[in-house]
Amino acid sequence: MKQSQIWRALLVGLVAAIAINGPALAQSAKAKQRSEIEPQYQWKVEHIYNSEANWEKDFNVIKDNIGRFEAFKGHLGESSENLRHFLELSDSLSLISDNLYVYAYLKLDENNKVSKYQELGDRITGLNSQFRNAVAFADPEILAIDASRLQEFLRADPQLAVYRFYLERIVRSKEHILSDKEEALLALAGPVMGAPGRIFAMADDADLTFGSIKDESGNDVQLTKERYSKFLESTDRRVRRDAADMFYGTYEKFANTLAGTLSSSVKKDYFLMQARKYNSCIEMSLDADSIPTSVFRTMIDAANANLAPLHKWAGLRKRILQLDTLHPYDLYAPLLSEKGKDYTWDEAKKIVLDGLAPLGKQYQADFGTGLNSGWIDVYENEGKGSGAYCWGTYSSHPYLLMNYNGSLDWVFTLSHEMGHAMNSFYSNRNEPYIYHDHSLFTAEVASTCNEAILMKYLLKNTSDKKEKMRLLTQYIEQIIGTFYTQLMFSEFELAIHEQVEKGDALSVDFFRKTYREIYQKYWGPELVMGPLNDLRGMGIGHFYRQYYVYQYATSYAAAQTLSQRILDKEKGALEAYLTFLKKGSSKYPVALLKDAGVDMTTTEPVNRTIRLFAGLVDEMEKLLNQN
């Protein structure tokens, strides 16, 4: 079964992870209802199913055909035809199941309060568990096939050759594959093991309400998760402080519940680690993509060894804002007294299209088609999923959830999520179904490469000092959000998993103390944390997919190298990158990136990003010191 069917939580984009963006604050105090959003700003989920009756028909196709796998049980090693027919049946039903799952949860994210789509989601999640149970025998049986016989199957059956890499990956993981009965049991437990993430998502997106605060003009305005980040960008420090106090005060009321769900998720990871005979959760997480744990730990070590530029940036922020103390709610306040420009949706689309011209005319044309063909759900409405993400299936076009607010942040978010979309758009058309998904390790490269190219376009095309300062700030904070912050989150993940791995307990106090210590270390002595800021570690949905967020940092580092090669017009750089966009998971991710022009087994991509960040901070300091 595909990752897209199982890990809905991991699809929430970077925006939600770092909570710096949000949709526009309308003049009314309440978020709009879905019915108030004009159709041209809504995605067209009917492109997957034009009626729920058709959804039900496909649901029954899966339900009626699951039993066909029983005929293959105990016979996969008898002939290449048996093995191939099993894999082809699994792919054909998985594709249908993808459509069912994605449709249900896209509809749910239009308004998480609609119980009908909660039920559809639960139904397909349950059916997928049955599906996984029905095919659980396959990996152990494949492992039981003698290696020479398996190679003979591949030589004798050209139609089986497409599965070569897939089969080699299974064989490589032999020591971690359990018996067919044990694999079936784990498959049956799928909905239970996914429960912590689902409970957190429902509480965080549907149940938590934050009350109202006074805006800059003294008007009562409803605080939502999306609006919270907009308040953090206010020039009025009282508004920023009030928003932060109410936001974290709400989370404090549910601290024990949040700690319970996160603890359960970590213990689920630990259970699977033990069941599959890994030495640690991080080893288990990275093993499927053949990534050495040293890549993860080197990234953390490199960040810890180079925190001085981040500490310097905190000091510059404090200086520019003329503050006696710098608090977390000051980290996204505008540094210039003049408000940055707001961009209409049409303006945002044009800026991004123009900025990505270095990627070629065909890329721009396909990108433009996606912007205007029902791919994107643009604006916030009550109950809508938070943040931003890109999703879809092999047979559908990509879908983008946005909560666009007109800020420059969200212009970059459009570039980011459409980078994902184009990667999927191309790989779905150039890879067989079995390889159309992307490894998490490479999934963020296309999105962050877009951001880097767009940023350099905007910096190149301004001579205005204030605009340059605004863009430098955006670039600096982009690196903080995508590189340093994700490594900070990863260090927190490592600490809470290692706490369980060594036999110690998790608790509200442990989560808060650990998050506070790591957060303070990264930001340094210029930052003063408030008494509730350490609750943030229990409010991040990405933590329900173990060791996901560090790959934002690796992808970002890779993207800086690749984007600069393209902008420098290095021979073959663009062609290699466009070829990379057409790839899914037909190679291990480190090999795919090496083909594209960046070697993630070395420290150079990480060091390049750190040097870039330090240089941007120095450039900002020079601008500040100019008369």
XYZ file of C-alpha atoms in Angstrom, residues 391-615:
225
model
C -1.540 15.845 -2.638
C -3.054 13.732 -5.371
C -2.987 10.299 -6.957
C -1.307 8.602 -9.887
C -4.397 9.047 -12.079
C -5.383 12.527 -10.869
C -3.769 15.899 -11.236
C -2.117 17.320 -8.106
C -4.211 19.166 -5.519
C -2.973 22.098 -3.445
C -4.528 23.175 -0.167
C -3.727 26.825 0.512
C -4.900 29.428 3.004
C -3.722 32.400 0.960
C -3.555 35.766 2.726
C -1.848 38.042 0.201
C 1.492 38.266 1.988
C 4.877 37.641 0.404
C 5.127 34.533 2.609
C 2.182 33.033 0.801
C 3.586 33.961 -2.613
C 6.536 31.772 -1.684
C 4.168 29.112 -0.362
C 2.512 28.995 -3.776
C 5.919 28.516 -5.373
C 6.764 25.831 -2.811
C 3.608 23.750 -3.120
C 3.511 24.046 -6.908
C 7.058 22.684 -6.884
C 5.633 19.557 -5.270
C 2.819 19.558 -7.798
C 5.126 19.732 -10.809
C 7.318 16.964 -9.393
C 4.245 14.731 -9.068
C 2.831 15.854 -12.409
C 6.006 14.793 -14.213
C 6.807 11.650 -12.266
C 3.257 10.321 -12.628
C 3.645 10.564 -16.376
C 7.105 9.071 -16.600
C 7.250 6.383 -13.923
C 5.185 3.208 -13.566
C 2.724 3.208 -10.679
C 5.017 1.187 -8.424
C 7.591 4.033 -8.442
C 5.470 7.165 -8.803
C 5.686 8.121 -5.110
C 8.636 10.137 -3.860
C 10.866 9.330 -0.968
C 10.445 11.791 1.865
C 14.163 12.478 1.498
C 13.692 13.928 -2.001
C 10.086 15.133 -1.751
C 10.980 18.678 -0.663
C 13.744 19.313 -3.210
C 11.493 20.513 -6.031
C 9.526 22.794 -3.729
C 12.514 24.449 -2.066
C 14.389 24.732 -5.358
C 11.461 26.793 -6.647
C 11.667 29.046 -3.611
C 15.406 29.590 -4.037
C 15.074 30.501 -7.717
C 12.156 32.842 -7.000
C 14.033 34.575 -4.197
C 17.126 35.200 -6.296
C 14.909 36.554 -9.087
C 13.283 39.037 -6.725
C 16.593 40.120 -5.163
C 18.126 40.628 -8.599
C 15.243 42.799 -9.739
C 15.178 45.355 -6.947
C 17.455 48.316 -6.275
C 15.356 49.723 -3.465
C 17.121 49.436 -0.110
C 13.972 48.786 1.894
C 12.696 46.220 -0.565
C 16.065 44.496 -0.512
C 15.977 44.443 3.287
C 12.494 42.961 3.163
C 13.618 40.249 0.735
C 16.781 39.527 2.706
C 14.630 39.116 5.785
C 12.357 36.752 3.859
C 15.354 34.697 2.662
C 16.938 34.620 6.114
C 13.679 33.509 7.719
C 13.112 30.972 4.962
C 16.429 29.350 5.870
C 15.562 29.552 9.556
C 12.167 27.940 8.940
C 13.272 25.287 6.490
C 16.752 24.486 7.738
C 17.500 25.504 11.327
C 13.940 25.110 12.667
C 13.481 21.690 11.098
C 16.781 20.532 12.572
C 15.691 21.940 15.928
C 12.455 19.956 15.624
C 14.480 16.900 14.598
C 16.702 17.222 17.631
C 13.560 17.328 19.788
C 12.237 14.211 18.029
C 15.528 12.442 18.621
C 15.448 13.339 22.314
C 11.887 12.112 22.912
C 12.469 8.864 21.010
C 15.740 8.192 22.809
C 13.972 8.827 26.107
C 11.677 5.881 25.385
C 14.428 3.747 23.851
C 16.438 3.918 27.073
C 13.411 2.912 29.128
C 12.468 6.285 30.605
C 9.037 7.907 30.701
C 7.508 10.705 28.667
C 5.421 13.384 30.357
C 4.166 16.925 29.960
C 7.114 18.160 32.015
C 9.653 16.210 29.956
C 8.246 17.456 26.661
C 8.224 21.058 27.851
C 11.662 20.988 29.463
C 13.277 19.314 26.457
C 11.677 21.632 23.920
C 12.591 24.704 25.989
C 16.246 23.702 26.290
C 16.653 22.966 22.586
C 14.748 26.054 21.471
C 16.780 28.295 23.756
C 20.049 26.736 22.566
C 19.224 27.414 18.928
C 18.122 31.021 19.422
C 20.721 31.963 22.008
C 20.886 34.460 24.866
C 19.158 37.336 23.058
C 15.811 35.487 23.114
C 13.647 35.291 26.243
C 11.121 32.466 26.220
C 7.779 33.010 27.920
C 6.365 30.532 30.441
C 4.082 28.868 27.858
C 6.273 28.849 24.726
C 7.557 25.359 25.461
C 4.071 23.958 24.770
C 4.785 24.266 21.051
C 6.625 20.940 21.010
C 3.336 19.138 21.676
C 1.395 20.980 18.965
C 3.156 20.009 15.731
C 1.390 17.497 13.510
C 4.576 16.395 11.746
C 5.770 14.684 14.926
C 3.177 11.974 14.321
C 5.273 10.812 11.371
C 8.592 9.974 12.958
C 11.669 11.751 11.647
C 9.877 13.471 8.823
C 10.879 17.098 9.334
C 14.670 16.688 9.070
C 14.124 16.020 5.385
C 13.033 19.613 4.908
C 16.584 20.513 5.930
C 18.291 17.948 3.692
C 16.039 18.912 0.788
C 16.709 22.587 1.387
C 20.444 22.035 1.399
C 20.212 20.018 -1.824
C 17.972 22.653 -3.423
C 20.441 25.466 -2.741
C 23.117 23.583 -4.665
C 20.849 22.581 -7.543
C 19.229 26.002 -7.952
C 22.576 27.770 -8.039
C 23.871 25.366 -10.683
C 20.814 26.161 -12.813
C 21.146 29.927 -12.320
C 24.858 29.750 -13.107
C 23.890 27.912 -16.313
C 26.298 25.077 -15.656
C 26.417 22.707 -18.581
C 23.739 20.030 -18.230
C 22.472 21.367 -14.879
C 18.933 22.215 -16.028
C 18.564 19.013 -18.021
C 19.715 16.924 -15.044
C 17.270 18.712 -12.754
C 14.301 18.318 -15.114
C 15.156 14.630 -15.405
C 15.158 14.447 -11.608
C 11.623 15.913 -11.557
C 10.434 13.014 -13.696
C 11.755 10.441 -11.243
C 9.849 8.969 -8.355
C 11.355 6.176 -6.281
C 12.957 3.987 -8.947
C 16.334 4.559 -7.259
C 17.401 5.255 -3.706
C 17.064 8.986 -2.978
C 20.754 9.663 -2.418
C 21.454 8.194 -5.872
C 18.683 10.265 -7.485
C 20.121 13.463 -6.026
C 23.623 12.517 -7.104
C 22.325 12.084 -10.667
C 20.752 15.539 -10.380
C 24.072 17.060 -9.343
C 24.331 17.058 -5.541
C 26.011 14.522 -3.251
C 24.242 14.329 0.109
C 26.794 11.906 1.534
C 29.184 14.854 1.798
C 28.958 17.876 4.098
C 29.176 20.388 1.238
C 25.396 20.931 0.717
C 24.960 21.582 4.441
C 28.001 23.833 4.666
C 26.863 25.750 1.589
C 23.513 26.499 3.251
C 25.165 27.625 6.466
C 27.562 29.895 4.535
C 24.631 31.307 2.582
C 22.749 32.091 5.791
C 25.746 33.738 7.452
C 26.345 35.846 4.331
